[in-house]
């Protein structure tokens, strides 16, 4: 099996890296995330120009591996643009489930003129496809009632894709997906501790349009969550790479007792352990993306990858701060920001313990190997 990226994929990675490196340093990123809308509209437009915001919408627009290399670079620069949550994941749902008229919205998404958000998570819920938000039908019209939180990129979204319980009237049941104009909702936006943005969104008999047909979309929701998990893994790998690079550069330049820290064997061994964690994370992130490319959108594969990503991210984040000392937790230095982002990624869609619990619950379905 060939694990090398193609020339086109490497070019996409290099182009994205150059764009973000020229747009962000720690000081500029801090200013951007403190201001509204929490990301740079100029960078958003540039990402649209190079085709990033439309990846995966059409067969010829790139696939999961192209998404992976882009999100690696997003993570490497911890860029605040909501590429995954505001474009790629909700866009893929519309591309897969929407009617021709609904899929026409994707042209505006790819050009950076429309931001989407997938409103599925609910307060107190712990994953899965069942939700408390309800859909009601009167004639040909639909309305939604309930609360979604957290909705990542929901504060800036123009259009929401909302999961809601279908009325059990014999013709439809389960969880459906609906398009909602964000202007018709009550949104409470907020900053997350890692500098990203989200919102709590309340629906009170809010007008909605079924995405595709008003049928159970449980499998489509699972596929969207798997894509989200793989995207988070890819972003985390980029953040880990840069965190490790910053740490090793610091060990090579910072002096104690007249010699650089890299001369102390214990510290170099700890850096080597960080590298091992990074490579484990990289291989599992690639596994998750390649599985999607092969048509295997399996929650178990996503959980395996995210479990290792979470463990590696925690190890690298903690060691980076420890090896930097006090400077590692200052707002002016980037390492603390990488630690915050890696921590947030670990807890998005369930922590490492949640992934382990999910995998342990599946043990009974596996065959016993005997020698």
XYZ file of C-alpha atoms in Angstrom:
371
model
C 0.000 0.000 0.000
C 1.300 3.443 -0.947
C 1.211 5.880 1.971
C 2.855 8.709 0.056
C 0.874 11.790 -0.895
C 0.485 12.592 -4.583
C 2.120 15.630 -6.170
C -1.271 17.385 -6.228
C -1.872 16.681 -2.540
C 1.585 17.947 -1.616
C 0.970 21.088 -3.668
C -2.338 21.669 -1.866
C -0.615 21.252 1.499
C 2.206 23.631 0.539
C -0.215 26.248 -0.803
C -2.349 26.123 2.337
C 0.727 26.262 4.556
C 2.135 29.291 2.748
C -1.205 31.103 2.904
C -1.639 30.547 6.642
C 2.016 31.154 7.521
C 1.831 34.524 5.812
C -1.412 35.387 7.584
C -0.826 34.345 11.179
C 1.738 34.637 13.899
C 0.882 34.455 17.601
C 0.263 38.175 17.979
C -1.988 38.443 14.923
C -3.927 35.298 15.859
C -4.538 36.641 19.361
C -5.933 39.878 17.912
C -8.161 38.041 15.436
C -9.732 35.655 17.946
C -10.395 38.520 20.363
C -12.302 40.493 17.710
C -15.447 39.695 15.768
C -16.186 37.462 13.926
C -13.297 35.528 15.507
C -11.551 34.713 12.221
C -10.168 36.668 9.279
C -12.679 37.226 6.428
C -9.685 37.923 4.199
C -8.115 34.539 4.957
C -11.535 32.898 4.529
C -11.791 34.363 1.025
C -8.264 33.239 0.181
C -9.065 29.699 1.327
C -12.081 29.776 -0.986
C -9.926 30.969 -3.886
C -7.583 27.982 -3.625
C -10.525 25.563 -3.443
C -10.288 24.545 0.210
C -13.888 25.358 1.179
C -15.366 23.116 -1.511
C -13.323 19.970 -0.900
C -15.379 16.800 -1.110
C -18.572 18.366 -2.442
C -18.085 16.895 -5.925
C -16.160 13.873 -7.165
C -13.622 16.090 -8.928
C -13.177 18.531 -6.022
C -10.937 16.320 -3.894
C -11.632 13.766 -1.203
C -10.817 12.893 2.378
C -7.053 12.795 1.878
C -7.108 16.315 0.447
C -9.218 17.383 3.429
C -6.692 15.721 5.733
C -3.675 17.588 4.342
C -5.525 20.921 4.519
C -6.601 20.355 8.122
C -3.045 19.336 9.020
C -2.023 22.845 7.980
C -4.977 24.452 9.779
C -3.815 22.689 12.942
C -0.171 23.554 12.381
C -1.077 27.265 12.466
C -4.152 26.794 14.783
C -5.953 29.049 12.334
C -9.374 30.107 13.683
C -11.237 29.891 10.357
C -14.114 27.357 10.754
C -13.103 25.266 7.743
C -14.205 21.921 9.168
C -17.339 22.949 11.071
C -18.438 25.876 8.895
C -17.938 24.358 5.449
C -16.588 20.842 4.910
C -18.676 18.657 7.243
C -22.083 20.366 6.846
C -21.374 20.810 3.138
C -20.771 17.081 2.777
C -24.160 16.404 4.397
C -25.937 18.631 1.876
C -23.961 17.092 -0.999
C -24.993 13.624 0.135
C -28.595 14.165 1.256
C -29.848 17.346 -0.404
C -32.022 17.898 -3.430
C -30.594 19.547 -6.543
C -31.914 22.918 -5.388
C -30.379 22.452 -1.929
C -27.042 21.356 -3.359
C -26.942 24.627 -5.267
C -26.153 26.280 -1.905
C -22.758 24.587 -2.013
C -21.553 26.956 -4.727
C -21.885 29.804 -2.243
C -20.172 27.745 0.470
C -17.235 26.884 -1.784
C -16.856 30.551 -2.780
C -16.817 31.651 0.860
C -20.112 33.541 0.629
C -22.141 31.245 2.905
C -21.185 29.623 6.204
C -22.913 26.459 7.383
C -23.099 24.714 10.749
C -24.208 21.229 11.788
C -26.522 21.616 14.800
C -26.742 18.124 16.273
C -25.273 18.104 19.800
C -27.653 18.906 22.647
C -27.150 19.865 26.306
C -26.685 16.750 28.421
C -26.511 14.386 25.453
C -23.566 12.006 25.033
C -23.450 11.339 21.308
C -25.510 9.047 19.123
C -28.252 9.953 16.686
C -31.245 10.323 19.024
C -32.143 13.902 19.899
C -34.720 15.789 21.965
C -35.339 18.548 19.407
C -38.636 17.829 17.662
C -39.987 18.437 14.184
C -43.666 19.135 13.568
C -45.484 19.096 10.231
C -48.549 21.065 9.207
C -49.439 20.514 5.606
C -46.278 20.989 3.567
C -44.629 23.145 6.247
C -42.261 22.024 8.986
C -41.201 23.664 12.247
C -38.562 22.744 14.844
C -38.538 23.183 18.611
C -35.636 22.502 20.963
C -32.102 23.575 21.879
C -28.743 22.724 20.329
C -25.439 23.288 22.116
C -22.577 23.347 21.362
C -22.933 24.285 17.712
C -19.413 24.952 16.477
C -19.372 27.834 13.974
C -23.024 28.353 14.847
C -22.449 31.972 15.854
C -21.427 32.939 12.294
C -23.485 30.473 10.253
C -25.959 31.650 7.644
C -27.625 28.246 7.264
C -27.986 25.472 9.829
C -28.352 21.748 9.271
C -30.424 20.622 12.248
C -31.195 17.118 13.461
C -34.672 16.660 14.929
C -36.984 13.872 16.004
C -39.556 13.147 13.301
C -43.221 12.795 14.269
C -44.127 9.137 14.746
C -47.213 9.153 12.567
C -46.570 5.910 10.747
C -45.172 7.539 7.603
C -41.954 8.888 9.139
C -39.990 8.107 12.278
C -36.482 8.440 13.618
C -34.213 11.475 13.322
C -34.455 13.760 10.309
C -32.247 16.548 8.995
C -33.526 20.025 8.214
C -32.221 23.254 6.720
C -32.914 26.335 8.835
C -32.188 29.999 8.159
C -29.995 31.013 11.094
C -31.649 34.437 11.184
C -34.879 32.781 12.383
C -33.260 31.267 15.500
C -32.275 32.626 18.894
C -28.494 32.359 19.005
C -26.214 32.885 21.973
C -22.665 32.997 20.660
C -19.575 32.430 22.778
C -15.841 31.896 22.630
C -14.423 28.535 23.591
C -11.296 28.451 25.751
C -9.128 27.480 22.767
C -10.081 30.596 20.795
C -12.728 29.008 18.588
C -16.370 30.120 18.407
C -19.669 28.353 18.981
C -23.271 29.026 19.914
C -26.290 27.754 21.763
C -29.226 27.850 19.388
C -32.862 27.750 20.454
C -35.717 26.763 18.133
C -39.307 27.663 18.986
C -41.633 26.589 16.181
C -38.875 27.752 13.819
C -39.599 27.270 10.095
C -37.501 24.506 8.559
C -37.068 22.688 5.268
C -36.384 18.932 5.161
C -32.937 18.132 3.790
C -33.826 15.860 0.922
C -36.896 14.013 2.169
C -38.347 13.934 5.673
C -37.022 10.451 6.402
C -34.810 8.921 9.067
C -31.267 10.234 8.515
C -29.577 8.323 11.313
C -26.972 6.771 9.021
C -26.189 10.145 7.421
C -25.673 11.640 10.889
C -23.279 8.848 11.829
C -21.305 9.410 8.627
C -21.121 13.148 9.366
C -19.825 12.482 12.876
C -17.195 10.083 11.485
C -16.040 12.746 9.014
C -15.915 15.308 11.815
C -13.837 12.973 13.975
C -11.380 12.285 11.141
C -11.094 16.020 10.471
C -10.368 16.751 14.126
C -7.702 14.029 14.108
C -6.037 15.609 11.069
C -6.063 19.051 12.662
C -4.641 17.646 15.895
C -1.732 16.010 14.058
C -0.745 19.377 12.582
C -0.951 21.016 16.014
C 1.183 18.262 17.561
C 3.823 18.594 14.848
C 4.208 22.308 15.460
C 4.133 21.955 19.242
C 6.940 19.403 19.068
C 8.937 21.594 16.668
C 8.650 24.595 18.975
C 9.749 22.468 21.920
C 12.795 20.945 20.248
C 13.866 24.370 18.937
C 13.573 25.736 22.459
C 15.704 22.898 23.867
C 18.377 23.666 21.270
C 18.516 27.388 22.094
C 17.730 27.780 25.821
C 20.776 27.539 28.072
C 21.159 26.394 31.648
C 24.501 26.098 33.444
C 26.238 27.336 30.309
C 24.918 24.647 27.947
C 21.750 24.251 25.896
C 18.940 22.170 27.344
C 19.374 19.685 24.503
C 22.583 18.516 26.214
C 20.595 17.063 29.116
C 19.853 13.443 28.324
C 16.612 13.242 30.292
C 15.126 16.161 28.375
C 16.086 14.736 24.976
C 14.565 11.403 25.975
C 11.318 13.154 26.842
C 11.375 14.882 23.454
C 11.934 11.490 21.807
C 8.882 10.117 23.621
C 6.882 13.075 22.265
C 8.013 12.155 18.756
C 6.811 8.577 19.269
C 3.405 9.889 20.367
C 3.263 12.084 17.270
C 3.996 9.188 14.933
C 1.336 7.028 16.589
C -1.133 9.873 16.146
C -0.093 10.463 12.532
C -0.590 6.814 11.590
C -4.018 6.651 13.231
C -5.107 9.921 11.633
C -4.073 8.565 8.238
C -5.925 5.319 9.016
C -9.124 7.265 9.727
C -8.882 9.311 6.523
C -7.937 6.386 4.293
C -10.843 4.351 5.683
C -13.260 7.118 4.659
C -11.610 7.262 1.230
C -12.257 3.519 0.910
C -15.913 4.002 1.827
C -15.636 2.722 5.404
C -17.313 5.361 7.551
C -17.142 3.166 10.633
C -17.652 4.726 14.105
C -15.324 2.093 15.582
C -12.475 3.175 13.301
C -13.159 6.812 14.188
C -13.103 5.941 17.888
C -9.802 4.037 17.604
C -8.185 6.977 15.832
C -9.561 9.589 18.196
C -8.528 7.577 21.248
C -4.881 7.602 20.137
C -5.097 11.208 18.986
C -6.435 12.195 22.392
C -3.717 10.332 24.263
C -0.932 11.631 22.045
C -2.286 15.170 22.112
C -2.455 15.234 25.891
C 1.080 13.852 26.200
C 2.607 16.299 23.708
C 0.700 19.295 25.078
C 1.718 18.612 28.677
C 5.338 17.857 27.856
C 5.629 20.938 25.631
C 4.579 23.178 28.503
C 6.762 21.336 31.022
C 9.867 21.539 28.839
C 9.305 25.224 28.152
C 8.743 26.121 31.780
C 6.820 29.278 32.692
C 6.943 30.774 29.207
C 4.855 27.840 27.964
C 1.679 29.185 29.589
C 1.966 32.831 28.544
C -0.504 34.247 26.031
C 2.338 35.783 24.030
C 3.976 32.412 23.355
C 2.252 29.847 21.091
C 2.784 26.579 22.998
C -0.034 27.199 25.463
C -2.426 27.887 22.582
C -1.538 24.560 20.984
C -2.161 22.815 24.312
C -5.564 24.480 24.564
C -6.537 23.442 21.044
C -5.383 19.851 21.544
C -7.350 19.652 24.785
C -10.483 20.969 23.071
C -10.106 18.492 20.195
C -9.803 15.603 22.655
C -13.134 16.522 24.256
C -15.027 17.274 21.043
C -17.330 14.358 20.123
C -16.357 12.619 23.346
C -13.161 12.385 25.352
C -10.611 9.586 25.164
C -12.469 7.826 27.959
C -15.692 8.034 25.949
C -13.945 6.499 22.919
C -12.524 3.713 25.088
C -15.950 3.053 26.609
C -17.500 2.857 23.149
C -14.864 0.408 21.916
C -15.124 -1.719 25.061
C -18.869 -1.986 24.519
C -18.229 -3.598 21.135
C -15.957 -6.373 22.402
C -18.786 -8.891 22.508
C -19.355 -8.528 18.759
C -15.827 -9.614 17.842
C -14.876 -13.212 17.158
C -12.482 -14.953 19.539
C -9.116 -15.792 18.010
C -7.742 -19.197 18.994
C -4.268 -20.528 18.258
